[in-house]
Tab-separated table of N, CA and C in Angstrom:
chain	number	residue	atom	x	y	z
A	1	UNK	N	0.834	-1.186	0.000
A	1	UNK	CA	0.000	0.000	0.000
A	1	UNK	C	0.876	1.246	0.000
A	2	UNK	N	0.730	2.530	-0.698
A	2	UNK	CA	1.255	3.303	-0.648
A	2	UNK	C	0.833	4.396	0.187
A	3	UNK	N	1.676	5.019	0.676
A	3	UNK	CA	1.261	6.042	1.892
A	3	UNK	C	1.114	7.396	1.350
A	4	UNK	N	0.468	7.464	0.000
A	4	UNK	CA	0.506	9.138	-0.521
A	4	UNK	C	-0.726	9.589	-0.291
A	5	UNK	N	-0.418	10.521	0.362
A	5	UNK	CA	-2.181	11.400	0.525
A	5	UNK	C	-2.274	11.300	2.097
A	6	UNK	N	-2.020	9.762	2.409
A	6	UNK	CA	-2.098	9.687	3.911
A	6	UNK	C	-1.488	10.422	5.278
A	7	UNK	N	-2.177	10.396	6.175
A	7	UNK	CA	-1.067	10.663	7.541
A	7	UNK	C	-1.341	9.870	8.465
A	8	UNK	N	-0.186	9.432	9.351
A	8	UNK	CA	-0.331	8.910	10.439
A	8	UNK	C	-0.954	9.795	11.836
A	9	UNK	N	-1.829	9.313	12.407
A	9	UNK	CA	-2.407	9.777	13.244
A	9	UNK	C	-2.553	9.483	14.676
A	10	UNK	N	-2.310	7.862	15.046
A	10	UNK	CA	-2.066	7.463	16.005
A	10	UNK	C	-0.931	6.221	16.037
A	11	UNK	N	-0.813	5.747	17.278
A	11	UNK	CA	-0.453	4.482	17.220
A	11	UNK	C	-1.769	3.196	17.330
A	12	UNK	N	-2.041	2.534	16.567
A	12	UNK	CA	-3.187	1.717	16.644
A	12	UNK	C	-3.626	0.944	17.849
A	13	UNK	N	-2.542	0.632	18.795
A	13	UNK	CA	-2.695	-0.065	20.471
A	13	UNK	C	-3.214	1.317	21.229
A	14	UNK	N	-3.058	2.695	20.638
A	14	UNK	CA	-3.393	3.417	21.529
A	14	UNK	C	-4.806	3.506	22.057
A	15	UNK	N	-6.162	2.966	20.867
A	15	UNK	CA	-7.446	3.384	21.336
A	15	UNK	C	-7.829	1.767	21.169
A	16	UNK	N	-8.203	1.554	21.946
A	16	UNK	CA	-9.360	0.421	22.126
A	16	UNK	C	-10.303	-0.050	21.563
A	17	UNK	N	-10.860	-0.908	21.292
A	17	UNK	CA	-12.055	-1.231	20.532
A	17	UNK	C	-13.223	-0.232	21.358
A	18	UNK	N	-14.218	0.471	20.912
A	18	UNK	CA	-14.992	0.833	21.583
A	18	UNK	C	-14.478	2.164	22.077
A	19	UNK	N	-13.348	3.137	21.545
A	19	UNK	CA	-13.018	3.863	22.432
A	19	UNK	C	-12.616	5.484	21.021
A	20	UNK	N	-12.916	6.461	21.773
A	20	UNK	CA	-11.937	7.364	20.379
A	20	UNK	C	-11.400	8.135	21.016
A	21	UNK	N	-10.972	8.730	20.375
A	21	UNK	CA	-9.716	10.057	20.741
A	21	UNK	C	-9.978	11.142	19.644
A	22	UNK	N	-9.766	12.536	20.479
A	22	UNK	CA	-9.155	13.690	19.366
A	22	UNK	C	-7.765	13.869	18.290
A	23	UNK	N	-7.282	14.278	17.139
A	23	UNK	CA	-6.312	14.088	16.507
A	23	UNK	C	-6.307	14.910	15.806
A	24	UNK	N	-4.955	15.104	15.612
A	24	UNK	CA	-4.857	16.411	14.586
A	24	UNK	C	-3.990	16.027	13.526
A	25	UNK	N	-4.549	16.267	12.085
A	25	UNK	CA	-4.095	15.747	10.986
A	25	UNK	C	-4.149	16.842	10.059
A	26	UNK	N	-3.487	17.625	9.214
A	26	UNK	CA	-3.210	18.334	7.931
A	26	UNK	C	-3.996	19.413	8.499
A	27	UNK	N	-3.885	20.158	9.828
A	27	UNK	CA	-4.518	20.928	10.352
A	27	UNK	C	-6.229	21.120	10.676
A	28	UNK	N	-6.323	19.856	10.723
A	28	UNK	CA	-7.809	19.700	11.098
A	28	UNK	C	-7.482	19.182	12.490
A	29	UNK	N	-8.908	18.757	12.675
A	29	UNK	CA	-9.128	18.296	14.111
A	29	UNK	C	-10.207	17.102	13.843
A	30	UNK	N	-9.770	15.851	13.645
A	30	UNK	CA	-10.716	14.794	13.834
A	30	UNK	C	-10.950	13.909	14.776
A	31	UNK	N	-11.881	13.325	15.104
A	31	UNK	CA	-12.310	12.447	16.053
A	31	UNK	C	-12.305	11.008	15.355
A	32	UNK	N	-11.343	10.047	15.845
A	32	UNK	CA	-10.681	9.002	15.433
A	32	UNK	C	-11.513	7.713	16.469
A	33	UNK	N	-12.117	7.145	16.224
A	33	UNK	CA	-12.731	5.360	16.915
A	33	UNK	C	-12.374	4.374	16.471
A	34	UNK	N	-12.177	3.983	17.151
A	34	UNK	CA	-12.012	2.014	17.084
A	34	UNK	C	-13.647	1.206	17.555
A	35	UNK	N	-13.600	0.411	16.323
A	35	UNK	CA	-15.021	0.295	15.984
A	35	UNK	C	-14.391	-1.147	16.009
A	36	UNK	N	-14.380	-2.484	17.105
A	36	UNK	CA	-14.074	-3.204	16.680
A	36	UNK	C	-12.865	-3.832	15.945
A	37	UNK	N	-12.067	-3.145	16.159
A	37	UNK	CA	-10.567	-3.189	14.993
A	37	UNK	C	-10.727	-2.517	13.641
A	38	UNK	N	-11.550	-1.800	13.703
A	38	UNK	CA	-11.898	-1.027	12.503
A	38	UNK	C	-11.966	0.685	13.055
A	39	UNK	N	-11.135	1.082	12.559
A	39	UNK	CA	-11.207	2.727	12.637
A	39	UNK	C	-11.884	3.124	11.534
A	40	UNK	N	-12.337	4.831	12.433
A	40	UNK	CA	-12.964	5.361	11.493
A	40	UNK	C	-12.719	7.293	11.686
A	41	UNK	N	-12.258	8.109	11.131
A	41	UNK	CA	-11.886	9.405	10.946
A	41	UNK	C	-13.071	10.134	11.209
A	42	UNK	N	-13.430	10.889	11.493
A	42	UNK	CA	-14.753	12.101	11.045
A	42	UNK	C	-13.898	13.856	11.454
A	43	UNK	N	-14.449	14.669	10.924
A	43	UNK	CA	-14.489	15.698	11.097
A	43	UNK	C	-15.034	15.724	12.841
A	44	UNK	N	-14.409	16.704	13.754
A	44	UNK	CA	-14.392	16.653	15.203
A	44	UNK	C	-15.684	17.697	15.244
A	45	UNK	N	-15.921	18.750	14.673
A	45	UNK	CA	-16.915	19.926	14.922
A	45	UNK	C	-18.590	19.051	14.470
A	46	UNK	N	-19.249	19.496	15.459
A	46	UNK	CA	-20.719	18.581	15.460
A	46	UNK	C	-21.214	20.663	14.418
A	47	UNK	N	-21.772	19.298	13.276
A	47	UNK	CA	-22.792	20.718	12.290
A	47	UNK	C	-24.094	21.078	12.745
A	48	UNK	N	-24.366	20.447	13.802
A	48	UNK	CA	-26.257	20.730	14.444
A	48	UNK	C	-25.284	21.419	15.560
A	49	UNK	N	-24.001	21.496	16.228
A	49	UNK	CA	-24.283	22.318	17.659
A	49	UNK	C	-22.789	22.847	17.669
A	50	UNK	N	-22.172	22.486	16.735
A	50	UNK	CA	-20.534	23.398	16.883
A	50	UNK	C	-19.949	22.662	17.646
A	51	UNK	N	-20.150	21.598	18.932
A	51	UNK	CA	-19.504	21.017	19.752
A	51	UNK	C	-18.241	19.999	18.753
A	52	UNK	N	-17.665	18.814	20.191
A	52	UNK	CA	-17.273	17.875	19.938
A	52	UNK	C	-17.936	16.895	19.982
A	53	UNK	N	-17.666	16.043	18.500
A	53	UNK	CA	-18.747	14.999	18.338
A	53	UNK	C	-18.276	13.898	19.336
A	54	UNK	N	-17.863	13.600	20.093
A	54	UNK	CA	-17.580	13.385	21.276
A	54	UNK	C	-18.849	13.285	22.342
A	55	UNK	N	-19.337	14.347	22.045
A	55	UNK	CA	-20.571	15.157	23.397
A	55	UNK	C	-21.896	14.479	22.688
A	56	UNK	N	-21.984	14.253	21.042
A	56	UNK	CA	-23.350	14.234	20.700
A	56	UNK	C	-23.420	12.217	20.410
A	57	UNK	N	-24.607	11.801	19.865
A	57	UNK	CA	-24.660	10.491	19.146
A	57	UNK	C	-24.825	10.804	17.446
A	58	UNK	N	-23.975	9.956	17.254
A	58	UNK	CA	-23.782	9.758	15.909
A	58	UNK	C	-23.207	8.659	15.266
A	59	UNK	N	-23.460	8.001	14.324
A	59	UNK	CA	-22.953	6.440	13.592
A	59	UNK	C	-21.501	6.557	13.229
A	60	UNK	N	-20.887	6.385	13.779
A	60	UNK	CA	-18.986	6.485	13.860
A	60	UNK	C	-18.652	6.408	12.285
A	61	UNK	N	-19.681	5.102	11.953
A	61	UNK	CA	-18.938	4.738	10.398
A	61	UNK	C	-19.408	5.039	9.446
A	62	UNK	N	-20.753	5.859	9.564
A	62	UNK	CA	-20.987	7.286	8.515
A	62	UNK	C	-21.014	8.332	8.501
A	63	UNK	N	-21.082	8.927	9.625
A	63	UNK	CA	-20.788	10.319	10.475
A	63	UNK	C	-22.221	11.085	10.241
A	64	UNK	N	-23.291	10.131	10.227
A	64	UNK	CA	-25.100	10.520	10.474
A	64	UNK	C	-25.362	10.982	12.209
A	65	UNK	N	-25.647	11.608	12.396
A	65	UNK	CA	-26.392	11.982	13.575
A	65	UNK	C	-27.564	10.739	13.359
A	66	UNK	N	-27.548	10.107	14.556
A	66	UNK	CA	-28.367	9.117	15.056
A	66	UNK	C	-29.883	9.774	15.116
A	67	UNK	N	-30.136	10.923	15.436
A	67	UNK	CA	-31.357	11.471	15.780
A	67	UNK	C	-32.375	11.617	14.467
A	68	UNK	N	-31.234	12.437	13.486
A	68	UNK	CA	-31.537	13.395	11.982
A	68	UNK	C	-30.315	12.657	11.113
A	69	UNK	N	-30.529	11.575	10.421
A	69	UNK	CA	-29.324	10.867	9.551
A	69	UNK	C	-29.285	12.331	8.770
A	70	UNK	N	-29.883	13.394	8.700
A	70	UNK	CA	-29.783	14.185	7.240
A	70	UNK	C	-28.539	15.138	7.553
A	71	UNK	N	-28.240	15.219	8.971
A	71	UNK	CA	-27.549	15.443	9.400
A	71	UNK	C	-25.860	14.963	9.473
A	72	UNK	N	-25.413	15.073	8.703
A	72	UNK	CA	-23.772	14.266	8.774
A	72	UNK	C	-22.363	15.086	8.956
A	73	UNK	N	-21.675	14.526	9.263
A	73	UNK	CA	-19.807	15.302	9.602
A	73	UNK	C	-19.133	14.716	8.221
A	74	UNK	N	-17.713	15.601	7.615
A	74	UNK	CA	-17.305	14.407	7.070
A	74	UNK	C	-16.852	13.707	7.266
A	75	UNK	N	-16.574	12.087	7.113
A	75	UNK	CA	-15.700	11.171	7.480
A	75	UNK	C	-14.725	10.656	6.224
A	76	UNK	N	-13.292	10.767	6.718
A	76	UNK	CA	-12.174	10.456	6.181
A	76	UNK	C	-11.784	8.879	6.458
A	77	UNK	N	-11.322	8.385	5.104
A	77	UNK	CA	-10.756	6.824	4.752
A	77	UNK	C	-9.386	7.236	6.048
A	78	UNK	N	-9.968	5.469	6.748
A	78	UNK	CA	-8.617	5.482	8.268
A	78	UNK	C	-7.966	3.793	7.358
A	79	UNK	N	-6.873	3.597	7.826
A	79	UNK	CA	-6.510	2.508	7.919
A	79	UNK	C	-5.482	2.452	8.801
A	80	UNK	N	-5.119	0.484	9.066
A	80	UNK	CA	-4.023	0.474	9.882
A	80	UNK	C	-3.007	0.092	8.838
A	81	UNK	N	-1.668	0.280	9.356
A	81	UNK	CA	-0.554	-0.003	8.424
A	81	UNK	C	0.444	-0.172	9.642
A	82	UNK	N	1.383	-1.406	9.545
A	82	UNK	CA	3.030	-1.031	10.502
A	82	UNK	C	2.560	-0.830	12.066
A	83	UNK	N	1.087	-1.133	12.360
A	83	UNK	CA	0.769	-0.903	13.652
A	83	UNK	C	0.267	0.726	13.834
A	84	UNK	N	0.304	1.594	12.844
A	84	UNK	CA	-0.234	2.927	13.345
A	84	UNK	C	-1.535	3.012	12.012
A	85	UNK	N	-1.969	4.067	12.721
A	85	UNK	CA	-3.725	4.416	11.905
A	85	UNK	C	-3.210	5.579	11.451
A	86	UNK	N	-3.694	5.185	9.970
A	86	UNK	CA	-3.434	6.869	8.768
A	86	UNK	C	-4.587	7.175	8.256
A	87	UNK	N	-4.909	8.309	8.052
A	87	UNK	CA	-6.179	8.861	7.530
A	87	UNK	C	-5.595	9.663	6.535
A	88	UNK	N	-6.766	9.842	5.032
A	88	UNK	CA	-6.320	10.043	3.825
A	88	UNK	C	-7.176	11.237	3.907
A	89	UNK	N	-6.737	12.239	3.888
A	89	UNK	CA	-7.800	13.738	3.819
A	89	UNK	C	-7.796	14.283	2.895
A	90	UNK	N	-9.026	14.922	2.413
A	90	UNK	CA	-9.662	15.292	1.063
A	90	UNK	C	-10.431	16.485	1.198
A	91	UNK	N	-9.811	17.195	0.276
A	91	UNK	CA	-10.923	18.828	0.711
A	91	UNK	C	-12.221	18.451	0.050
């Protein structure tokens, strides 16, 4: 796999199944989960309240607000590689 476009963002032992963290990648701010051994990227700013999506409910692995699906963040392609999680960001 080639690492162009990508960045490393964490170390992959760092978050837990079930668990996320804040991260800062190509000057954003995303909110990074472990979904099972599956990560997933989103944009950190909630678009219904300005918060951290952190604070609200929302589907990790489409970035829908659980309440209003019409409602979404964007979410960025995560993978693991070498033991760390890279996310591929796209304007």
């Amino acid at each position: 796999m080639g690492n162009e476009g990508w960045l490393r963002v964490a170390a992959a032992n760092d978050i837990r199944p079930g668990e996320g963290r804040v991260v800062e990648a190509g000057g954003r701010t995303l909110a990074l989960f472990n979904v099972e051994g599956a990560y997933y990227a989103l944009d950190n700013a909630c678009s219904h309240r300005g918060g951290p999506l952190g604070d609200g409910d929302l589907d990790v692995t489409s970035g829908a607000n659980v309440n209003n699906p019409a409602v979404r963040v964007a979410c960025f392609p995560a993978r693991v590689q070498d033991g760390a999680v890279f996310v591929q960001l796209r304007d």
